[in-house]
Amino acid sequence: MVERCEETDDMAFRSDLKYSDVTPKADYLNRRQIMAAAGGAALGAIAGPALAASPYDTDLAPNTLEDITSYNNFYEFGTSKSDPARYAGALTTDPWSVRIDGLVERPGTYDLADLLKGMDIEERIYRFRCVEAWSMVVPWNGFQLSQLLEKVGVQSGAKYVYFETLVRPEEMPGQKRRLLDWPYREGLRLDEAMNPLTLIATGLYGEVLPNQNGAPLRLVVPWKYGFKSIKSIVRISLTDKQPPTTWNMQNPREYGFYSNVNPQVDHPRWSQATERRIGGGLFSRRQETLMFNGYGEWVADLYKGMDLAKYF
Amino acid sequence: MSPAQHINAALRRLPAWLFYLVAVLPPAWLFWQAVSGGLGADPVKGLELRIGKLGLQVLVASLAITPLRRFTGVSLIRFRRAISLIGFAYIFLHLLVWLLLDVQIASQIWADILKRPYITIGMGAFVLMLPLAATSNGLSLRRLGAARWRALHRLTYPALALAGVHYVMVGKVWRPEALAWLAGVLLLLAFRLPLAKWRARFAPGAS
Ligand code: HEM
């Protein structure tokens, strides 16, 4: 990991930070290194909470667990970045169930344990780019959404996947006010949902996902702005029409359905050409934002022929 | 003596320079916190927001001085210039953090000022305050004459209204806290409306 950090100049500031600084799981780190050393072994997903290096991993050094769990946008707990860390502890995530409905073969309300059965949990180190022009690098644990969709069976007419976050104002103080039109809603086109990059995260740094990061289940779509990665999911629905999505409902001029990371398409509030990498301190330099957040290799084809300034 | 008179007597012993001296502490403390990790994962944003908030609080306090005297008799008028200039200085720091630490890129600065309404409005507030800061000294007061000087300094009102709007617009949603500050600013401005009867009813004896 240390070599990795030093590969990029701009990340040199954190070359002193290692996984072992932020997680007690030193053996977990060792295992990763051994697997990487074994070459091809890194490619296979291993059942259970396996920790094989993924071909989709970024080479950048992950942010600290402290950064990732203290700087969150999760308006269900309040609008300040520190509100989720402060209030999300009160959220009950067990028992948890997810209603899966719409154009699926096996609809139903799935208990979390049933839903996770058979899912291959992998580690994925992804870049995370917020629409507010900051970014992090996050070592998620999770399974591919495609695997879950295959498990529940997608009907042939389905074109979109729709998600909803829990509504529970007693435990989510932000929901006591109508900051947004609750529940938080998100959606993907089916081909985006089936893309191997698209993850349902269940953990972070090899540990159970902290509540402020969207426990127990959250979406991670690394080539889109962070708000697409909906947290604390209680409903997944397959539809034949483009579903409503929260920020688009809130302000359609500012937030599109696609919301792909795109340095060429400015947001009315923030230039998207550059980003501030969290963790660099007060004097960190801004960095260029990459098209599709650097994941073009895997996703650019999804949008071939589309005018991305129109479908922003 | 009434309690207000007691307070005023105590205040008379305070020199204005003490305000300037104390005013250095909050930004210095914030800067230290930002450098040493005390402002969390994103010290740039943390510093920018906190110093903007601090500036707003001090400017709102300067706006409250006249109503405070009207309703309670406590007079801070003697410190109004110091308080206003301190508020302005904080907003100048807010702007510097934005320029130097946040945006950084020269070509983007103009684009942001012109294209992003919440920045345009904040900048408007700042620009309106420039002539006020420049004329907040005895020489300018004498040169302009009291009447013209006072007329010029009514720019405070639109400047603070814009500042309140700026704070609301910074949010992606209607944040209750920002709305409360805007409401507070508007309320303080409403006291300036020339409603003679209304004044007479609420503050008998006041000027
Ligand atoms: C009288 C003038 C101004 C006042 C009172 C003021 C006050 C504030 C306040 C209270 C906040 C929000 C703090 C929070 O959310 O906790 C803020 C945010 C901000 N202000 Fe100002 N401001 C002023 C002028 C300016 C100017 C001139 C600029 C830049 C040209 C500016 C740029 C910003 C930016 C970029 C933010 C943060 C937006 C974000 O959340 O990313 N402000 N300001």
XYZ file of C-alpha atoms and ligand atoms in Angstrom:
562
model
C 0.000 0.000 0.000
C 2.791 2.373 0.781
C 4.186 2.076 -2.721
C 0.758 2.725 -4.099
C 0.437 5.926 -2.170
C 3.701 7.236 -3.386
C 2.957 6.537 -6.994
C 1.022 9.739 -7.267
C 2.736 12.924 -6.216
C -0.400 14.627 -5.149
C -1.182 11.847 -2.753
C 2.231 11.974 -1.149
C 0.776 13.860 1.768
C -0.888 10.718 2.971
C 1.914 8.300 2.357
C 2.263 8.118 6.101
C -1.268 6.783 6.423
C -1.824 3.094 6.085
C -4.794 0.851 6.490
C -3.283 -0.298 9.726
C -3.554 3.220 11.087
C -7.256 3.245 10.728
C -8.299 -0.336 11.070
C -7.123 -2.955 13.468
C -7.331 -5.541 10.726
C -3.661 -5.824 9.948
C -4.165 -9.401 8.831
C -6.744 -8.206 6.341
C -4.147 -5.964 4.778
C -1.633 -8.768 4.656
C -4.110 -11.002 2.974
C -4.685 -8.469 0.262
C -0.994 -8.119 -0.357
C -0.478 -11.846 -0.542
C -3.281 -12.162 -3.025
C -1.961 -9.334 -5.129
C 1.432 -11.007 -5.108
C -0.181 -14.211 -6.317
C -1.158 -12.352 -9.474
C -4.233 -13.792 -11.127
C -5.703 -14.802 -7.820
C -6.750 -11.223 -7.358
C -9.365 -11.483 -10.068
C -11.643 -14.075 -8.565
C -14.430 -13.127 -6.219
C -14.483 -15.297 -3.164
C -17.672 -16.222 -1.409
C -18.413 -14.599 1.877
C -16.592 -11.529 3.086
C -13.715 -12.141 0.738
C -11.123 -9.493 0.263
C -9.596 -10.094 -3.133
C -8.157 -7.110 -5.002
C -10.589 -6.154 -7.718
C -9.641 -5.105 -11.249
C -11.860 -2.086 -10.676
C -9.812 -0.801 -7.739
C -8.243 2.604 -8.010
C -4.532 2.893 -7.260
C -5.109 5.926 -5.077
C -4.705 5.639 -1.339
C -8.049 5.400 0.451
C -9.161 8.144 2.787
C -9.010 7.387 6.472
C -11.981 5.760 8.143
C -12.237 8.958 10.180
C -12.639 11.095 7.032
C -15.111 8.706 5.436
C -17.293 8.455 8.522
C -17.229 12.085 9.668
C -17.885 13.987 6.437
C -21.198 12.837 5.004
C -24.196 14.187 3.185
C -27.180 12.307 4.556
C -29.968 14.871 4.923
C -32.147 12.373 6.785
C -29.937 13.284 9.746
C -29.511 16.989 8.996
C -27.921 19.241 6.399
C -24.517 19.665 7.989
C -21.689 17.304 7.043
C -21.216 16.402 10.694
C -24.895 15.691 11.421
C -24.876 12.084 10.138
C -21.953 11.109 12.360
C -23.668 12.817 15.280
C -27.168 11.410 14.891
C -27.041 8.232 12.824
C -26.049 6.117 15.802
C -29.709 6.045 16.844
C -30.784 4.312 13.648
C -31.962 0.730 14.111
C -30.578 -1.398 11.294
C -31.514 -4.776 12.719
C -34.135 -5.994 11.927
C -34.017 -4.711 8.344
C -35.964 -5.745 5.319
C -36.109 -4.646 1.717
C -39.216 -4.693 -0.394
C -38.401 -5.801 -3.898
C -41.250 -5.328 -6.325
C -42.314 -4.192 -9.759
C -41.209 -6.099 -12.815
C -39.437 -8.933 -10.990
C -39.971 -12.692 -10.996
C -39.726 -13.149 -7.250
C -41.128 -10.043 -5.575
C -41.381 -9.875 -1.830
C -40.162 -8.337 1.364
C -36.737 -9.797 1.913
C -35.176 -9.977 5.310
C -31.615 -8.641 5.185
C -30.094 -12.055 5.868
C -32.143 -13.669 3.079
C -31.224 -10.909 0.708
C -27.506 -11.293 1.424
C -27.622 -15.084 1.019
C -25.462 -16.123 -1.900
C -24.130 -12.624 -2.589
C -20.384 -12.469 -3.223
C -19.035 -9.742 -0.990
C -15.909 -8.166 -2.418
C -13.734 -5.236 -1.558
C -13.799 -2.396 -4.081
C -11.610 0.665 -3.689
C -13.499 3.333 -5.583
C -13.131 7.006 -6.155
C -16.129 8.891 -4.797
C -16.965 12.243 -6.360
C -19.553 14.492 -4.736
C -21.502 16.971 -6.856
C -20.189 19.632 -4.452
C -16.792 19.269 -6.145
C -14.977 17.294 -3.469
C -13.876 13.691 -3.602
C -12.634 10.789 -1.542
C -11.323 7.286 -2.090
C -13.356 4.648 -0.297
C -12.627 0.956 0.272
C -16.147 -0.471 0.137
C -17.230 -4.011 0.804
C -20.269 -5.137 -1.085
C -21.767 -7.180 -3.868
C -22.663 -6.342 -7.425
C -26.222 -5.127 -7.794
C -26.443 -7.341 -10.877
C -26.123 -10.403 -8.668
C -29.100 -9.379 -6.565
C -31.157 -8.528 -9.623
C -30.381 -11.946 -11.071
C -31.431 -13.543 -7.810
C -34.848 -11.878 -7.810
C -35.281 -12.247 -11.567
C -35.759 -9.237 -13.840
C -38.797 -9.394 -16.133
C -38.220 -8.652 -19.785
C -40.158 -5.381 -19.757
C -38.030 -3.811 -17.022
C -35.933 -0.818 -18.061
C -35.126 0.990 -14.827
C -34.345 0.248 -11.203
C -35.818 2.454 -8.528
C -34.611 2.720 -4.907
C -35.996 4.222 -1.725
C -34.393 5.104 1.594
C -36.005 4.353 4.926
C -38.456 6.918 6.328
C -38.337 6.914 10.119
C -38.458 10.438 11.539
C -38.183 9.143 15.125
C -34.667 8.002 14.351
C -33.844 10.339 11.486
C -34.139 13.891 12.818
C -33.701 15.521 9.408
C -36.955 13.894 8.325
C -38.909 15.813 10.944
C -38.640 18.720 8.564
C -39.477 18.747 4.919
C -35.911 19.443 3.777
C -36.502 17.085 0.888
C -39.586 15.265 -0.303
C -39.105 12.057 1.718
C -38.496 9.242 1.068
C -35.186 9.843 -0.675
C -35.496 8.277 -4.110
C -32.975 7.274 -6.710
C -32.918 5.372 -9.941
C -30.712 3.854 -12.585
C -31.244 2.618 -16.070
C -31.226 -1.191 -16.031
C -27.966 -1.405 -17.997
C -26.337 0.963 -15.497
C -27.644 -1.177 -12.660
C -26.263 -4.327 -14.274
C -22.824 -2.822 -14.852
C -20.224 -4.716 -12.832
C -19.048 -1.468 -11.204
C -22.447 -0.914 -9.601
C -22.264 -2.107 -6.055
C -24.528 -2.571 -3.082
C -22.198 -1.787 -0.205
C -22.527 -3.552 3.115
C -19.225 -2.556 4.632
C -16.293 -0.209 4.762
C -12.677 -1.069 5.479
C -13.678 -4.666 6.070
C -16.099 -3.733 8.832
C -19.868 -3.431 8.924
C -21.038 -0.278 7.173
C -21.378 2.597 9.678
C -24.869 4.063 9.880
C -23.787 7.479 8.640
C -22.546 5.849 5.444
C -25.923 4.267 4.735
C -26.164 1.053 6.748
C -27.087 -1.629 6.255
C -27.307 -1.401 2.457
C -26.377 1.413 0.146
C -25.850 1.809 -3.527
C -22.427 2.790 -4.898
C -22.234 4.036 -8.476
C -18.693 5.367 -8.752
C -18.997 7.136 -12.121
C -21.922 9.260 -10.938
C -22.106 12.084 -8.416
C -22.384 10.822 -4.864
C -26.037 11.647 -4.343
C -26.974 8.868 -6.781
C -25.512 6.371 -4.315
C -28.646 6.122 -2.186
C -28.280 5.038 1.431
C -30.165 2.772 3.853
C -32.240 1.164 1.119
C -35.658 -0.322 1.979
C -37.153 -0.673 -1.468
C -35.943 -1.750 -4.869
C -38.419 -1.677 -7.687
C -38.064 -2.555 -11.360
C -40.011 -0.315 -13.669
C -40.529 0.306 -17.351
C -40.531 4.101 -16.896
C -37.810 6.430 -15.694
C -38.412 6.738 -11.948
C -38.525 10.016 -10.010
C -35.277 10.874 -8.235
C -35.042 13.150 -5.207
C -32.591 15.845 -6.262
C -34.060 16.014 -9.717
C -37.488 16.556 -8.142
C -36.007 19.192 -5.846
C -34.316 21.158 -8.605
C -34.570 19.758 -12.136
C -32.394 22.502 -13.585
C -29.483 21.594 -11.336
C -29.688 17.817 -10.990
C -30.384 15.452 -13.849
C -31.450 11.830 -13.795
C -28.083 10.637 -15.080
C -25.740 12.835 -13.038
C -22.647 11.244 -14.490
C -19.421 12.853 -13.342
C -18.579 15.153 -16.227
C -15.960 17.915 -16.012
C -17.308 19.510 -19.184
C -20.855 20.030 -17.993
C -20.995 22.712 -15.333
C -23.468 22.594 -12.547
C -25.155 25.946 -11.845
C -23.613 25.898 -8.354
C -20.209 24.376 -8.829
C -17.765 24.161 -11.663
C -17.239 20.458 -12.166
C -13.866 20.851 -13.895
C -11.886 20.305 -10.706
C -12.301 18.742 -7.303
C -10.792 18.972 -3.847
C -9.570 15.638 -2.589
C -10.598 15.328 1.043
C -7.693 14.526 3.319
C -5.194 16.933 1.819
C -5.445 19.544 4.531
C -5.975 23.282 4.340
C -3.549 23.906 1.499
C -4.342 21.005 -0.807
C -4.416 21.822 -4.499
C -7.502 21.206 -6.572
C -7.268 18.368 -9.046
C -8.732 17.839 -12.456
C -11.969 15.898 -12.476
C -11.995 12.916 -14.798
C -14.778 12.094 -17.240
C -17.037 9.469 -15.634
C -14.820 9.929 -12.582
C -12.159 7.893 -14.378
C -14.444 4.902 -15.048
C -15.003 5.612 -18.751
C -13.304 2.392 -19.740
C -16.248 0.486 -18.269
C -19.159 2.839 -18.707
C -18.623 5.224 -21.629
C -20.361 2.763 -23.962
C -23.568 3.040 -21.966
C -23.966 6.586 -23.230
C -22.782 6.243 -26.800
C -24.542 8.734 -29.047
C -26.189 10.568 -26.152
C -25.798 14.306 -25.743
C -24.434 14.386 -22.202
C -25.016 18.117 -21.869
C -28.709 17.436 -22.422
C -28.878 14.227 -20.404
C -26.825 15.573 -17.511
C -29.635 54.748 38.073
C -31.560 52.293 35.957
C -29.886 49.036 35.005
C -29.360 50.377 31.505
C -27.571 53.392 32.884
C -25.372 51.159 35.015
C -24.438 49.149 31.942
C -23.783 52.286 29.926
C -21.571 53.644 32.681
C -19.574 50.415 32.697
C -19.325 50.440 28.899
C -17.969 53.966 28.926
C -14.856 52.630 30.579
C -14.198 50.199 27.693
C -11.827 51.462 25.026
C -12.778 50.639 21.426
C -9.314 49.258 20.675
C -10.126 46.390 23.013
C -12.706 45.219 20.485
C -10.133 45.126 17.706
C -7.741 43.216 19.895
C -10.272 40.591 20.914
C -11.520 40.346 17.322
C -8.216 38.846 16.207
C -8.756 35.808 18.394
C -11.662 33.975 16.673
C -10.149 33.904 13.166
C -6.719 33.087 14.575
C -8.239 30.227 16.538
C -10.181 29.012 13.481
C -7.087 29.133 11.328
C -5.125 27.177 13.889
C -7.919 24.618 14.094
C -8.025 24.337 10.299
C -4.286 23.701 10.129
C -4.194 21.266 13.020
C -7.147 19.116 11.995
C -9.726 20.574 14.359
C -12.157 21.489 11.595
C -12.623 17.963 10.333
C -12.061 16.264 7.024
C -12.415 19.356 4.845
C -10.725 22.269 6.613
C -11.062 24.533 3.561
C -14.850 24.356 3.574
C -14.894 24.331 7.368
C -12.918 27.561 7.580
C -14.864 29.211 4.770
C -18.229 28.466 6.350
C -17.235 29.324 9.896
C -15.659 32.623 9.040
C -18.630 33.550 6.843
C -20.935 32.743 9.713
C -18.806 34.707 12.134
C -18.839 37.725 9.819
C -22.591 37.539 9.497
C -23.037 37.324 13.267
C -20.881 40.373 13.892
C -22.555 42.392 11.132
C -25.982 41.480 12.451
C -24.815 42.563 15.900
C -23.827 45.943 14.459
C -27.283 46.221 12.972
C -28.842 45.448 16.355
C -27.141 48.316 18.146
C -29.736 50.951 17.334
C -32.793 48.804 18.167
C -31.034 47.651 21.336
C -30.729 51.213 22.491
C -34.281 51.985 21.487
C -35.786 49.078 23.376
C -33.487 48.736 26.364
C -31.634 51.992 26.621
C -28.295 50.153 26.508
C -26.047 52.030 24.134
C -23.216 50.444 22.210
C -23.192 53.252 19.665
C -19.653 54.174 20.626
C -18.463 50.733 19.483
C -20.531 50.523 16.342
C -17.704 51.498 14.041
C -15.372 48.931 15.583
C -17.993 46.176 15.439
C -18.880 46.937 11.824
C -15.269 47.051 10.708
C -14.572 43.768 12.450
C -17.529 42.191 10.662
C -16.237 43.534 7.376
C -12.761 42.176 8.089
C -14.201 38.714 8.772
C -16.071 38.778 5.477
C -12.890 39.863 3.748
C -11.210 36.781 5.237
C -14.198 34.682 4.095
C -13.584 35.995 0.593
C -9.839 35.328 0.840
C -10.420 31.731 1.928
C -12.715 31.293 -1.031
C -10.229 32.856 -3.470
C -6.983 31.364 -2.260
C -7.868 28.058 -0.637
C -11.152 27.006 -2.205
C -11.340 28.069 -5.854
C -7.594 28.663 -6.335
C -7.852 28.897 -10.102
C -7.815 32.501 -11.352
C -9.831 31.859 -14.500
C -12.515 30.165 -12.478
C -12.908 33.004 -10.013
C -14.530 35.429 -12.434
C -16.622 32.702 -13.951
C -17.911 31.781 -10.521
C -18.688 35.367 -9.539
C -20.672 35.898 -12.721
C -22.271 32.487 -13.130
C -23.155 31.317 -9.644
C -26.005 33.365 -8.200
C -25.124 32.728 -4.545
C -21.593 33.971 -5.204
C -22.850 36.949 -7.214
C -25.111 37.966 -4.341
C -22.387 37.483 -1.711
C -20.007 39.530 -3.830
C -22.699 42.196 -4.185
C -22.941 42.408 -0.414
C -19.182 42.664 -0.124
C -18.873 45.386 -2.777
C -21.600 47.438 -1.095
C -19.605 47.314 2.109
C -16.380 48.573 0.507
C -17.267 52.310 0.530
C -18.524 51.914 4.085
C -15.290 50.403 5.289
C -13.303 53.039 3.391
C -15.192 55.913 5.005
C -15.340 54.545 8.538
C -12.946 57.136 9.915
C -13.178 60.612 11.345
C -11.593 62.274 8.348
C -14.159 60.893 5.895
C -16.966 61.832 8.237
C -15.745 65.438 8.338
C -15.120 65.588 4.597
C -18.509 64.189 3.662
C -20.451 65.961 6.327
C -22.694 64.110 8.757
C -25.778 64.049 6.529
C -24.048 62.675 3.438
C -21.985 60.282 5.491
C -25.121 58.915 7.138
C -26.872 58.609 3.793
C -23.910 56.671 2.394
C -23.880 54.391 5.391
C -27.430 53.328 4.748
C -25.787 50.992 2.214
C -25.427 48.718 5.231
C -29.078 47.812 4.861
C -29.054 46.430 1.322
C -25.634 44.875 2.003
C -26.953 42.887 4.937
C -30.157 41.956 3.169
C -28.016 40.515 0.357
C -25.803 38.743 2.875
C -28.853 37.069 4.414
C -30.070 36.012 0.979
C -26.575 34.714 0.181
C -26.630 32.487 3.268
C -30.017 31.057 2.296
C -28.853 30.462 -1.272
C -25.713 28.648 -0.157
C -27.928 25.766 0.940
C -29.130 23.222 -1.562
C -32.368 23.042 0.382
C -34.256 25.548 2.555
C -32.190 25.335 5.696
C -34.161 26.514 8.752
C -31.060 28.061 10.285
C -30.279 30.197 7.250
C -33.913 31.250 6.966
C -33.891 32.268 10.632
C -30.839 34.483 10.075
C -32.418 36.085 7.032
C -35.592 36.685 9.017
C -33.501 38.241 11.795
C -31.780 40.588 9.360
C -35.081 41.613 7.811
C -36.586 42.223 11.236
C -33.659 44.454 12.207
C -34.055 46.328 8.940
C -37.785 46.711 9.554
C -36.985 48.713 12.701
C -35.479 51.305 10.388
C -38.698 51.846 8.516
C -40.015 55.326 9.207
C -43.124 54.222 11.039
C -43.340 57.095 13.469
C -46.459 55.956 15.307
C -45.232 52.444 15.724
C -41.974 53.702 17.120
C -43.665 55.999 19.531
C -45.785 53.147 20.862
C -42.929 50.725 21.448
C -40.256 53.058 22.635
C -41.649 56.002 24.520
C -38.928 58.425 25.303
C -36.449 57.101 22.789
C -35.126 59.385 20.088
C -21.549 40.262 3.574
C -21.027 39.346 2.883
C -21.107 37.870 3.196
C -21.634 37.211 4.269
C -22.298 37.781 5.506
C -21.446 35.799 4.035
C -21.857 34.809 4.889
C -21.838 33.474 4.592
C -22.442 32.461 5.391
C -23.171 32.702 6.700
C -22.232 31.283 4.773
C -22.757 29.913 5.164
C -22.154 29.323 6.372
C -22.748 27.985 6.690
O -23.335 27.329 5.823
O -22.620 27.592 7.846
C -21.472 31.541 3.583
C -21.047 30.593 2.699
C -20.306 30.874 1.578
N -19.973 32.116 1.108
Fe -20.375 33.871 1.971
N -20.785 35.636 2.843
C -20.565 36.881 2.310
C -19.916 37.160 1.139
C -19.338 36.200 0.328
C -18.495 36.487 -0.797
C -18.069 37.873 -1.242
C -18.147 35.286 -1.335
C -17.290 34.981 -2.520
C -17.132 35.726 -3.546
C -18.777 34.249 -0.558
C -18.680 32.905 -0.801
C -19.216 31.935 -0.030
C -19.085 30.533 -0.297
C -18.327 29.912 -1.464
C -19.765 29.859 0.708
C -19.857 28.372 0.913
C -20.746 27.669 -0.002
C -20.664 26.181 0.223
O -21.332 25.670 1.116
O -19.898 25.556 -0.475
N -19.485 34.855 0.459
N -21.261 32.905 3.482
